[in-house]
Structures are given as C-alpha cells and as structure tokens.
C-alpha positions as MATLAB code, in Angstrom:
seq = 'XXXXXXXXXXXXXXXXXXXXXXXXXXXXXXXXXXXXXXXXXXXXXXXXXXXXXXXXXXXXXXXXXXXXXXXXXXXXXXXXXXXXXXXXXXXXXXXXXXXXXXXXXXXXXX';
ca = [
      29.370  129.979   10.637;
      27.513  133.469   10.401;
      24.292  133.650   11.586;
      22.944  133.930    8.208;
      24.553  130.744    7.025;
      23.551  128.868   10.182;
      19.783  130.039    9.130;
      20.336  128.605    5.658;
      21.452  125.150    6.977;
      18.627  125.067    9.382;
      15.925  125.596    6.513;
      17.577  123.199    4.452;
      17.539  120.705    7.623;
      14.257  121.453    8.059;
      12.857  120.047    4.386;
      14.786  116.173    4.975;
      12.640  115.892    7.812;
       9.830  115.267    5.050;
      10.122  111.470    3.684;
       8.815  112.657    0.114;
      11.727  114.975    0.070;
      14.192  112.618    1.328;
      12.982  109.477   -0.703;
      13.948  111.957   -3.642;
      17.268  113.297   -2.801;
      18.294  109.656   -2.173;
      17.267  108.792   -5.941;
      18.741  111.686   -7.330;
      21.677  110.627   -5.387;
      21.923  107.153   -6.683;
      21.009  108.543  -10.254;
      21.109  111.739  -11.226;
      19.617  113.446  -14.403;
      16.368  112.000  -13.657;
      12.554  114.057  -15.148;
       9.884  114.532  -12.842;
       7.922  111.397  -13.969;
      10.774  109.141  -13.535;
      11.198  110.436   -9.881;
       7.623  109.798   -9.207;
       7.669  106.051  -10.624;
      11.170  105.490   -8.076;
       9.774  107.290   -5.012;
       5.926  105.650   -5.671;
       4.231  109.123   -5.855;
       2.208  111.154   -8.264;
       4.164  113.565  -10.211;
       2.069  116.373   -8.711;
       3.979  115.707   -5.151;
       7.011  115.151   -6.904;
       7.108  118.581   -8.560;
       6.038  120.532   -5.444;
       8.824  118.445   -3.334;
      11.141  118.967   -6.342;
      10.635  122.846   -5.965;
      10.742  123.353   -2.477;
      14.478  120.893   -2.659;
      15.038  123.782   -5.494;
      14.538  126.581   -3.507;
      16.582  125.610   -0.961;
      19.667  124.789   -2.766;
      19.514  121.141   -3.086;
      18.848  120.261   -6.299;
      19.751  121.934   -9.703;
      17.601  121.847  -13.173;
      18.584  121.189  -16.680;
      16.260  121.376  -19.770;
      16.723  118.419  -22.320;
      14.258  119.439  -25.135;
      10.952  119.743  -23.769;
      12.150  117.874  -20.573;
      13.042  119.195  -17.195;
      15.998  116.477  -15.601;
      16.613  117.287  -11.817;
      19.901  116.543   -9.779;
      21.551  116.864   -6.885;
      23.746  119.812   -6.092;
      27.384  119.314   -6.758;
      28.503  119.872   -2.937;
      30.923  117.970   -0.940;
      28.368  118.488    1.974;
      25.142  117.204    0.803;
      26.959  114.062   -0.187;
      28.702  113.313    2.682;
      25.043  113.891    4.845;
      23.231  111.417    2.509;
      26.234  108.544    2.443;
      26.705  109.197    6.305;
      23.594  109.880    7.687;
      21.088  108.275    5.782;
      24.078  105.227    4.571;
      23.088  105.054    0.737;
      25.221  103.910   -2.212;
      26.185  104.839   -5.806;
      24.849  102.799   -8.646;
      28.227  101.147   -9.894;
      29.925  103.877  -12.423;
      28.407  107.014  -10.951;
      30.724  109.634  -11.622;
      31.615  110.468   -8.340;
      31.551  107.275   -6.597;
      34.798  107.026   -6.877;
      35.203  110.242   -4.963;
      33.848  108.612   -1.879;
      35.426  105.300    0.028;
      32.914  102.546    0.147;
      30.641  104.351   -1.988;
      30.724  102.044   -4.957;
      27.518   99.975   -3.973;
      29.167   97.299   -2.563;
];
C-alpha cells in the first residue's frame, strides 16, 4: 500500500468507529437501494442524523447515490473489500435473494 492509500483506509476506518454510521452500512448491506427516511425508520434515528452520517459514508467512498424521481436511494459501494469487512468483522447476513449473496459462502442468511 502507498502511503496515500494507507491514509484513505485509515479515514474510512476511522467513520465505523461511529455506531450511527455502522448501524447504516449494515442496512444498506442487508438491503440496498434504500431513501434516507427508510434508513432512519431501520437504524431508529431522525433523518437529520441519517443524512449527515449518509454524507460523511459518501465522502469517504462507502456508499454511492442514485436519484429515483424526486428520491435520493443510497447503497453500498460495489467493493469486494467493504463486503468482506462487514460479513467478517461485524458477521451480518444477506436478506435471502440479494444479488450478491450468492457471491459470498454462508452469506445467504442462514
């Protein structure tokens, strides 16, 4: 790793050690697509917090955006990485028929 890389990883680090911020990239993880509101209701927060947490997870490079209409829907970033950190570290499931649960053993929910 370069030293600019290794000071990417540590930033992004940094922002699971907030349990807002993790609570979300858990539920994006078990079900992605998901608007600021709906967040909110799954994490029980307001969607104030949600949308600043939702930003800063942004920023960093965890989570993508997608307009639908007048509605924002945040996700997950498509990287090999950041899924193998939430299934192994923090030992979360797919919803059955997530499209990539199949990518990853034992991920089905069982």
């Amino acid at each position: 790793m370069t030293p600019r890389q290794i000071e990417i990883w540590s930033t992004r680090f940094a922002l699971l050690g907030d349990p807002t911020r993790l609570a979300l990239l858990v539920e994006m993880h078990r079900k992605p697509d998901l608007a600021v509101a709906e967040l909110a209701e799954r994490v029980g927060i307001t969607e104030n917090a949600a949308s600043q947490s939702l930003r800063a997870l942004r920023d960093s490079g965890w989570v993508r955006t997608a307009r639908a209409g007048r509605r924002v829907r945040y996700s997950m970033i498509d990287d090999a990485v950041v899924h193998q950190i939430l299934h192994d570290v923090v030992g979360i499931a797919h919803v059955h028929g997530h499209p990539h649960s199949a990518r990853h053993p034992g991920a089905g929910g069982d």
